[in-house]
Coordinates of C-alpha atoms and ligand atoms in Angstrom, one line a residue:
M1 CA -5.6 -16.2 -18.5
V2 CA -2.2 -14.8 -17.8
I3 CA -1.6 -11.6 -15.9
Q4 CA -0.1 -8.7 -17.8
I5 CA 1.9 -6.2 -16.0
F6 CA 3.0 -2.8 -17.2
N7 CA 6.7 -2.9 -16.6
S8 CA 8.2 0.5 -16.0
L9 CA 11.6 -0.9 -17.1
T10 CA 10.4 -1.7 -20.6
R11 CA 7.5 0.7 -20.7
Q12 CA 5.1 -1.9 -21.9
K13 CA 2.7 -4.5 -20.7
E14 CA 4.3 -7.9 -20.4
Q15 CA 3.1 -11.3 -19.6
F16 CA 3.9 -12.2 -16.0
V17 CA 6.2 -15.2 -15.9
P18 CA 7.3 -16.0 -12.3
L19 CA 10.9 -16.9 -11.6
E20 CA 9.7 -19.9 -9.8
E21 CA 6.6 -21.8 -10.8
G22 CA 3.6 -20.8 -8.7
K23 CA 5.5 -18.2 -6.6
V24 CA 5.7 -14.5 -6.5
K25 CA 8.5 -12.6 -4.8
M26 CA 7.5 -9.0 -4.2
Y27 CA 9.2 -6.0 -2.6
V28 CA 7.4 -2.8 -2.0
C29 CA 9.2 0.3 -0.6
G30 CA 7.8 1.2 2.7
P31 CA 7.5 4.4 4.8
T32 CA 10.0 6.5 6.6
V33 CA 8.5 6.3 10.1
Y34 CA 8.7 9.8 11.6
N35 CA 5.0 10.8 11.2
F36 CA 1.6 9.4 10.5
I37 CA 1.1 8.4 6.9
H38 CA -0.9 10.6 4.6
I39 CA -3.3 9.4 1.9
G40 CA -0.5 9.7 -0.7
N41 CA 1.4 7.1 1.3
A42 CA -1.7 4.9 1.6
R43 CA -2.2 4.6 -2.1
P44 CA 0.7 2.2 -2.8
V45 CA -0.1 0.2 0.3
I46 CA -3.7 -0.3 -0.9
V47 CA -2.7 -0.9 -4.6
Y48 CA 0.0 -3.5 -3.9
D49 CA -2.1 -5.2 -1.2
T50 CA -4.7 -5.7 -3.9
V51 CA -2.0 -6.9 -6.4
R52 CA -0.9 -9.4 -3.8
R53 CA -4.5 -10.5 -3.1
Y54 CA -5.1 -11.1 -6.8
F55 CA -2.0 -13.2 -7.1
Q56 CA -3.3 -15.2 -4.2
Y57 CA -6.8 -15.5 -5.8
K58 CA -5.0 -17.0 -8.8
G59 CA -3.3 -19.6 -6.6
Y60 CA 0.1 -18.1 -6.3
D61 CA 2.2 -18.3 -3.2
V62 CA 3.2 -14.7 -2.6
K63 CA 6.1 -13.6 -0.4
Y64 CA 5.6 -9.9 0.2
V65 CA 8.3 -7.8 1.8
S66 CA 7.9 -4.1 2.7
N67 CA 10.6 -2.2 4.6
F68 CA 10.5 0.4 7.4
T69 CA 13.1 3.2 7.0
D70 CA 13.7 3.7 10.7
V71 CA 16.8 5.8 10.6
D72 CA 17.4 8.9 8.4
D73 CA 17.8 12.7 8.5
K74 CA 14.1 13.4 8.8
I75 CA 13.7 10.9 11.7
I76 CA 16.7 12.3 13.5
K77 CA 15.4 15.9 13.1
A78 CA 11.9 14.9 14.3
A79 CA 13.3 13.1 17.3
N80 CA 15.4 16.1 18.2
E81 CA 12.5 18.4 17.9
L82 CA 10.3 16.2 20.1
G83 CA 13.0 15.5 22.6
E84 CA 12.4 11.8 22.0
E85 CA 14.8 8.9 21.3
V86 CA 15.0 7.8 17.7
F87 CA 13.8 4.3 18.7
E88 CA 10.9 5.6 20.7
L89 CA 9.7 7.8 17.8
T90 CA 10.0 5.1 15.1
E91 CA 8.3 2.5 17.3
R92 CA 5.4 4.8 17.9
F93 CA 4.9 5.5 14.2
I94 CA 5.4 1.9 13.1
H95 CA 2.5 1.1 15.5
A96 CA 0.4 3.9 14.0
Y97 CA 1.2 2.7 10.5
F98 CA -0.1 -0.8 11.3
E99 CA -3.3 0.6 12.8
D100 CA -3.9 2.8 9.7
I101 CA -3.2 0.2 7.1
T102 CA -5.3 -2.4 9.0
A103 CA -8.2 0.0 9.1
L104 CA -7.8 0.4 5.3
G105 CA -8.2 -3.4 4.9
C106 CA -4.5 -4.0 4.0
K107 CA -2.8 -7.2 5.3
Q108 CA 0.6 -6.9 6.8
A109 CA 3.6 -7.9 4.7
D110 CA 5.2 -11.3 5.3
V111 CA 8.3 -9.5 6.5
H112 CA 8.6 -5.8 7.5
P113 CA 12.4 -5.5 7.8
R114 CA 13.9 -2.5 9.5
V115 CA 17.2 -0.7 8.6
T116 CA 18.4 -0.8 12.2
N117 CA 18.0 -4.6 12.3
H118 CA 20.1 -5.0 9.1
M119 CA 23.1 -2.8 9.9
D120 CA 25.7 -5.7 9.6
D121 CA 24.2 -6.8 6.3
I122 CA 24.3 -3.2 5.0
I123 CA 27.9 -2.8 6.0
E124 CA 28.9 -6.1 4.4
F125 CA 27.0 -5.2 1.2
I126 CA 28.8 -1.8 0.9
K127 CA 32.2 -3.5 1.6
V128 CA 31.7 -5.8 -1.4
L129 CA 30.7 -2.8 -3.6
V130 CA 34.0 -1.1 -2.5
E131 CA 36.0 -4.2 -3.2
K132 CA 34.5 -4.5 -6.7
G133 CA 35.3 -0.9 -7.4
F134 CA 31.7 0.3 -7.6
A135 CA 32.1 2.4 -4.4
Y136 CA 34.8 4.4 -2.7
E137 CA 35.4 5.8 0.7
S138 CA 35.9 9.5 1.1
Q139 CA 36.6 11.1 4.5
G140 CA 34.3 8.7 6.4
D141 CA 31.5 8.7 3.7
V142 CA 31.2 6.0 1.1
Y143 CA 29.8 6.9 -2.3
Y144 CA 28.6 4.8 -5.2
R145 CA 30.6 5.3 -8.4
T146 CA 27.6 5.8 -10.8
R147 CA 29.6 5.9 -14.0
K148 CA 31.0 2.5 -13.4
F149 CA 27.6 0.9 -13.7
D150 CA 26.7 0.5 -17.4
G151 CA 22.9 0.3 -17.0
Y152 CA 22.5 3.5 -15.0
G153 CA 19.4 5.3 -16.1
K154 CA 17.7 2.3 -17.6
L155 CA 14.6 2.4 -15.3
S156 CA 14.0 6.1 -15.6
H157 CA 14.9 6.1 -19.3
Q158 CA 17.6 8.8 -19.0
S159 CA 21.1 8.8 -20.3
I160 CA 23.9 9.4 -17.9
D161 CA 24.8 12.6 -19.7
D162 CA 21.2 14.0 -19.4
L163 CA 21.4 13.2 -15.7
K164 CA 24.7 15.0 -15.3
V165 CA 23.0 18.3 -16.2
G166 CA 20.9 18.4 -13.1
A167 CA 23.4 16.9 -10.7
R168 CA 25.6 18.9 -8.4
I169 CA 27.7 18.3 -5.4
E170 CA 26.1 19.6 -2.2
A171 CA 28.2 21.4 0.4
G172 CA 30.0 18.9 2.7
E173 CA 29.9 16.1 0.1
K174 CA 33.2 14.7 -1.0
K175 CA 32.3 12.9 -4.3
E176 CA 34.4 12.2 -7.4
D177 CA 31.4 12.9 -9.6
P178 CA 28.2 14.8 -9.0
L179 CA 26.2 11.8 -10.0
D180 CA 27.6 9.6 -7.2
F181 CA 25.4 9.0 -4.3
A182 CA 26.0 8.1 -0.6
L183 CA 26.0 4.6 0.6
W184 CA 27.3 5.5 4.0
K185 CA 27.4 8.8 5.8
A186 CA 29.9 9.7 8.5
A187 CA 28.1 10.6 11.8
K188 CA 27.7 14.2 12.7
P189 CA 28.3 15.1 16.3
G190 CA 25.5 13.9 18.6
E191 CA 23.8 11.8 15.9
I192 CA 22.8 8.1 16.2
K193 CA 25.6 6.0 14.7
W194 CA 27.0 2.6 14.1
E195 CA 30.6 1.3 13.8
S196 CA 31.8 0.5 10.3
P197 CA 35.1 0.0 8.5
W198 CA 34.9 3.6 7.4
G199 CA 34.3 5.0 10.9
E200 CA 31.1 5.7 12.8
G201 CA 28.1 6.6 10.7
R202 CA 24.9 5.4 9.2
P203 CA 23.7 4.2 5.8
G204 CA 22.4 6.3 3.0
W205 CA 18.7 5.7 2.1
H206 CA 19.0 3.7 -1.1
I207 CA 21.2 0.9 0.1
E208 CA 18.7 -0.5 2.6
C209 CA 16.2 -1.7 -0.1
S210 CA 18.9 -3.5 -2.1
V211 CA 20.2 -5.2 1.1
M212 CA 16.8 -6.1 2.6
A213 CA 15.3 -7.3 -0.7
R214 CA 18.2 -9.6 -1.2
E215 CA 18.2 -10.8 2.4
H216 CA 14.5 -11.8 2.4
L217 CA 13.8 -12.6 -1.3
G218 CA 17.1 -13.5 -2.9
D219 CA 19.3 -12.0 -5.7
T220 CA 16.5 -11.6 -8.2
I221 CA 12.9 -10.8 -7.4
D222 CA 9.7 -10.9 -9.5
I223 CA 8.2 -7.6 -8.7
H224 CA 9.6 -4.4 -7.2
A225 CA 7.0 -1.8 -6.6
G226 CA 6.5 1.7 -5.2
G227 CA 5.2 5.2 -5.9
Q228 CA 6.1 6.8 -9.2
D229 CA 8.2 9.4 -7.3
L230 CA 10.6 6.7 -6.3
T231 CA 11.6 5.8 -9.9
F232 CA 14.4 8.2 -9.8
P233 CA 16.8 8.3 -8.0
H234 CA 15.7 5.7 -5.5
H235 CA 14.9 2.7 -7.7
E236 CA 17.5 3.6 -10.2
N237 CA 20.1 3.5 -7.4
E238 CA 18.7 0.3 -6.0
I239 CA 19.3 -1.4 -9.5
A240 CA 22.8 0.0 -9.7
Q241 CA 23.7 -1.3 -6.2
S242 CA 22.1 -4.7 -6.5
E243 CA 23.1 -5.5 -10.0
A244 CA 26.7 -4.4 -9.3
Y245 CA 26.7 -6.6 -6.2
T246 CA 25.2 -9.8 -7.7
G247 CA 25.9 -9.5 -11.4
K248 CA 22.2 -10.6 -11.9
T249 CA 19.0 -8.8 -12.8
F250 CA 17.6 -7.3 -9.6
A251 CA 13.8 -7.2 -10.4
K252 CA 12.0 -8.6 -13.5
Y253 CA 9.0 -6.3 -13.2
W254 CA 8.9 -2.7 -11.9
M255 CA 5.5 -1.3 -10.9
H256 CA 4.8 2.3 -10.1
N257 CA 1.6 3.9 -9.0
G258 CA 0.5 7.4 -9.8
Y259 CA 0.2 10.5 -7.6
I260 CA -2.7 11.6 -5.5
N261 CA -4.0 15.2 -5.7
I262 CA -6.2 16.9 -3.2
D263 CA -9.0 18.9 -4.9
N264 CA -6.8 18.9 -8.0
E265 CA -3.8 20.3 -6.3
K266 CA -0.6 18.6 -5.5
M267 CA -0.5 17.6 -1.8
S268 CA 2.3 19.5 -0.1
K269 CA 3.3 20.7 3.3
S270 CA 3.4 24.3 2.2
L271 CA -0.1 24.2 0.8
G272 CA -1.3 22.8 4.1
N273 CA -3.5 20.2 2.3
F274 CA -2.0 17.1 3.9
V275 CA -4.6 14.5 4.6
L276 CA -3.5 12.0 7.3
V277 CA -5.0 8.6 7.1
N278 CA -5.2 8.7 10.9
D279 CA -7.6 11.7 10.8
I280 CA -9.6 10.9 7.7
R281 CA -10.4 7.3 8.6
K282 CA -12.2 8.7 11.6
Q283 CA -14.4 10.8 9.4
I284 CA -14.9 8.5 6.4
D285 CA -15.5 4.8 6.5
P286 CA -12.1 3.4 5.6
Q287 CA -13.8 0.8 3.3
V288 CA -15.1 3.8 1.3
L289 CA -11.6 5.2 1.2
R290 CA -10.2 2.0 -0.1
F291 CA -13.1 1.6 -2.7
F292 CA -12.4 5.1 -3.8
M293 CA -8.7 4.5 -4.3
L294 CA -9.4 1.4 -6.3
S295 CA -11.9 3.1 -8.5
V296 CA -9.1 4.6 -10.6
H297 CA -6.4 2.6 -12.3
Y298 CA -3.3 2.5 -10.2
R299 CA -1.0 4.1 -12.8
H300 CA -3.3 7.1 -13.2
P301 CA -3.3 10.1 -10.9
I302 CA -6.2 10.2 -8.5
N303 CA -8.0 13.3 -7.3
F304 CA -9.1 13.2 -3.6
A305 CA -12.1 15.5 -3.6
Q306 CA -15.3 15.3 -1.5
D307 CA -17.7 14.7 -4.4
L308 CA -15.6 11.9 -5.8
V309 CA -15.3 10.2 -2.4
E310 CA -19.1 10.7 -2.0
S311 CA -19.8 9.0 -5.2
A312 CA -17.5 6.1 -4.1
R313 CA -19.6 5.9 -1.0
A314 CA -22.8 5.8 -3.0
G315 CA -21.4 3.1 -5.3
L316 CA -20.3 0.9 -2.4
E317 CA -23.7 1.4 -0.8
R318 CA -25.4 0.2 -3.9
L319 CA -23.3 -3.0 -3.9
R320 CA -24.0 -3.5 -0.2
T321 CA -27.7 -3.0 -0.7
A322 CA -27.8 -5.6 -3.4
Y323 CA -25.8 -8.0 -1.2
S324 CA -28.1 -7.6 1.8
N325 CA -31.2 -8.0 -0.4
V326 CA -29.9 -11.3 -1.7
E327 CA -29.1 -12.3 1.9
Y328 CA -32.6 -11.4 3.0
R329 CA -34.1 -13.4 0.1
L330 CA -32.2 -16.4 1.3
N331 CA -34.7 -16.6 4.2
A332 CA -37.3 -17.5 1.7
A333 CA -35.1 -19.7 -0.5
T334 CA -36.4 -22.8 -2.1
N335 CA -35.0 -25.6 -4.1
L336 CA -37.5 -25.0 -6.9
S337 CA -35.9 -24.5 -10.2
D338 CA -36.7 -21.2 -11.9
N339 CA -34.4 -19.9 -14.6
G340 CA -31.4 -20.5 -12.4
D341 CA -29.1 -22.0 -15.0
T342 CA -29.2 -18.8 -17.0
Y343 CA -28.3 -16.8 -13.9
L344 CA -25.5 -19.1 -12.9
E345 CA -24.0 -18.7 -16.4
K346 CA -24.3 -14.9 -16.2
I347 CA -22.6 -14.9 -12.8
E348 CA -19.7 -16.9 -14.3
E349 CA -19.5 -14.4 -17.2
I350 CA -19.2 -11.5 -14.7
K351 CA -16.5 -13.3 -12.8
K352 CA -14.6 -13.8 -16.0
F353 CA -15.0 -10.1 -16.8
F354 CA -13.6 -9.3 -13.4
E355 CA -10.6 -11.6 -13.9
E356 CA -10.0 -10.2 -17.4
A357 CA -9.9 -6.7 -15.9
M358 CA -7.5 -7.7 -13.2
D359 CA -5.3 -9.7 -15.6
D360 CA -5.0 -6.6 -17.6
D361 CA -2.4 -4.8 -15.4
F362 CA -4.7 -4.9 -12.4
N363 CA -7.4 -2.7 -13.8
T364 CA -9.4 -2.3 -10.6
A365 CA -11.6 0.4 -12.2
N366 CA -13.0 -2.2 -14.6
A367 CA -13.1 -4.9 -12.0
I368 CA -15.4 -2.6 -10.0
S369 CA -17.6 -2.3 -13.0
A370 CA -17.9 -6.1 -13.0
L371 CA -19.2 -5.8 -9.4
F372 CA -21.8 -3.3 -10.5
E373 CA -22.9 -5.8 -13.2
L374 CA -23.2 -8.4 -10.5
A375 CA -25.3 -6.1 -8.4
K376 CA -27.5 -5.4 -11.4
L377 CA -27.9 -9.1 -12.1
A378 CA -28.8 -9.7 -8.4
N379 CA -31.4 -7.0 -8.5
T380 CA -33.0 -8.4 -11.7
Y381 CA -33.1 -11.8 -10.2
L382 CA -34.8 -10.6 -7.0
N383 CA -37.2 -8.4 -9.0
E384 CA -38.4 -11.4 -10.8
S385 CA -39.3 -12.9 -7.4
N386 CA -36.9 -15.8 -7.9
T387 CA -35.9 -17.8 -4.9
E388 CA -33.6 -20.5 -6.0
E389 CA -31.1 -21.2 -3.2
R390 CA -28.2 -22.2 -5.4
V391 CA -28.4 -18.9 -7.3
L392 CA -28.7 -16.8 -4.2
N393 CA -25.7 -18.5 -2.7
A394 CA -23.7 -18.2 -5.9
L395 CA -24.4 -14.5 -5.9
L396 CA -23.3 -14.0 -2.3
Q397 CA -20.3 -16.2 -2.8
T398 CA -19.2 -14.3 -5.9
F399 CA -19.6 -11.0 -4.1
N400 CA -17.4 -12.3 -1.3
Q401 CA -14.8 -13.8 -3.5
L402 CA -14.3 -10.8 -5.7
G403 CA -14.6 -8.5 -2.7
E404 CA -11.8 -10.4 -1.0
V405 CA -9.6 -9.6 -4.0
L406 CA -10.3 -5.9 -3.6
G407 CA -10.2 -6.0 0.2
I408 CA -13.8 -4.8 0.3
Q409 CA -16.6 -6.3 2.4
F410 CA -20.2 -6.1 1.3
K411 CA -21.8 -7.7 4.3
V412 CA -22.9 -5.0 6.7
E413 CA -24.2 -5.3 10.2
A414 CA -27.9 -4.6 10.7
E415 CA -28.5 -0.9 11.2
L416 CA -28.3 0.2 14.8
L417 CA -31.1 1.8 16.8
D418 CA -30.4 5.0 18.5
E419 CA -30.3 3.4 22.0
E420 CA -27.9 0.7 20.7
I421 CA -25.6 3.5 19.5
E422 CA -25.8 5.3 22.8
A423 CA -25.1 2.1 24.8
L424 CA -21.9 1.6 22.7
I425 CA -20.9 5.2 23.3
E426 CA -21.4 4.6 27.0
E427 CA -19.2 1.5 26.8
R428 CA -16.6 3.4 24.9
N429 CA -16.6 6.2 27.6
Q430 CA -16.1 3.6 30.2
A431 CA -13.3 2.0 28.3
R432 CA -11.6 5.4 27.9
K433 CA -11.9 6.0 31.6
N434 CA -10.2 2.6 32.2
R435 CA -7.5 3.7 29.6
D436 CA -8.6 0.7 27.5
F437 CA -7.9 2.6 24.3
A438 CA -7.9 -0.6 22.1
R439 CA -11.5 -1.3 23.1
S440 CA -12.5 2.4 22.7
D441 CA -11.0 2.6 19.2
E442 CA -12.7 -0.7 18.3
I443 CA -16.1 0.7 19.2
R444 CA -15.4 3.9 17.3
D445 CA -14.3 1.9 14.2
Q446 CA -17.4 -0.4 14.5
L447 CA -19.7 2.6 14.6
L448 CA -17.8 4.2 11.7
S449 CA -18.2 1.1 9.6
M450 CA -21.9 1.6 10.0
N451 CA -21.5 5.3 9.0
I452 CA -21.9 6.7 12.5
I453 CA -19.5 9.4 13.3
L454 CA -18.4 10.3 16.8
E455 CA -17.2 13.6 17.9
D456 CA -15.6 14.0 21.3
T457 CA -16.3 17.4 22.8
R458 CA -15.7 18.8 26.2
Q459 CA -19.4 18.3 26.9
G460 CA -19.1 14.6 26.0
T461 CA -19.4 12.5 22.9
R462 CA -21.8 13.5 20.2
W463 CA -22.7 11.3 17.3
K464 CA -24.3 11.6 13.9
R465 CA -25.2 9.4 11.0
G466 CA -22.9 10.1 8.0
L467 CA -24.2 11.2 4.7
Ligands
LIG501 ZN1 13.1 1.3 -1.6

């Protein structure tokens, strides 16, 4: 079967045809690293990690690039407020980002390019846009001449005249037209800056993705992805920059994931309902968080609410119980043939159902239903007191294969006894005394994966079993 992708550019599902046989070149807009990521940021990371895993499952060779915006206004402001160097701040949050996404079962990208490592490439790119008449210098800033690019608005499906209504020139901007956007900004006094043909300054936000995508994946890529909020202006501007530069299509397929709400409200700083991954993954098994995120189709909004997360936990628990029951039955496995062939056929059907769901624009919600079917089948098989080794193995193998696509593990460690938990807590306390925070975090995560939650108080560490 062929994968169908909903392409935001054409607003329809299209058959995926790679640029190069057997290969997928994929670019996903990454974070601006001045804070811990919140669960809204985590959604695209989990979604596109799963997309990548499914391509790999289908035998594609995927090159996955995701950038770090490591210089911009917010970063400079945060560094000033904290009295920290920009580089120290970004390094710290890049490290935290990797910790968070690893906990959520996401693999690192093949390349994580950073703006500050591509300054020469960015300047060269802007120079070409100026030479071609797509950009102009104005008192140390460089702006993109939006009206010069014919396809402007094609991704967000807006005409340039509609866009003009909302556009205005901010104080201090020196543009020809309100729709133009900055490629290079002259440095303000005391700011971090780089030398350029237009004087000292730093790049605007949009240009980095055009430059880094081309640098690491070439002129045309298969899939460009990101959150729905990036469609306009960020991705629209990326297309304008890249296609003006190369004269070729920038990306064949554009994927955008939906928003995340907290208890049915939009997550926002002013509402104070920001949920940081770094906090929440210490309270809820990160595998449950991932399973929850994948329980809704990526293009739909998702509501982060306690009861929904709880039902994701219960669902994952059901799958894990089925898995461990099959594993247990393997101890008594035989080579006797029961009605094994029928079961093997049913397992294949479920696998097919899973693949059909994923082929249909990565419908993870339906793919998860396939896993519940598999658990049901396993339970029926065990209830009939069957013991055929090849069936038990096929069940486990299918759980593992399909779980690998979703980044979910079904195998859980045996339940810990109270004294084993206390011994681990003691080891963690010792590690913390020795400032071995890696080991101490590892123990905390290990316990959390078994649904044991630690709470560090002034009186010492307390623990409880999660719901
Ligand atoms: Zn981007």
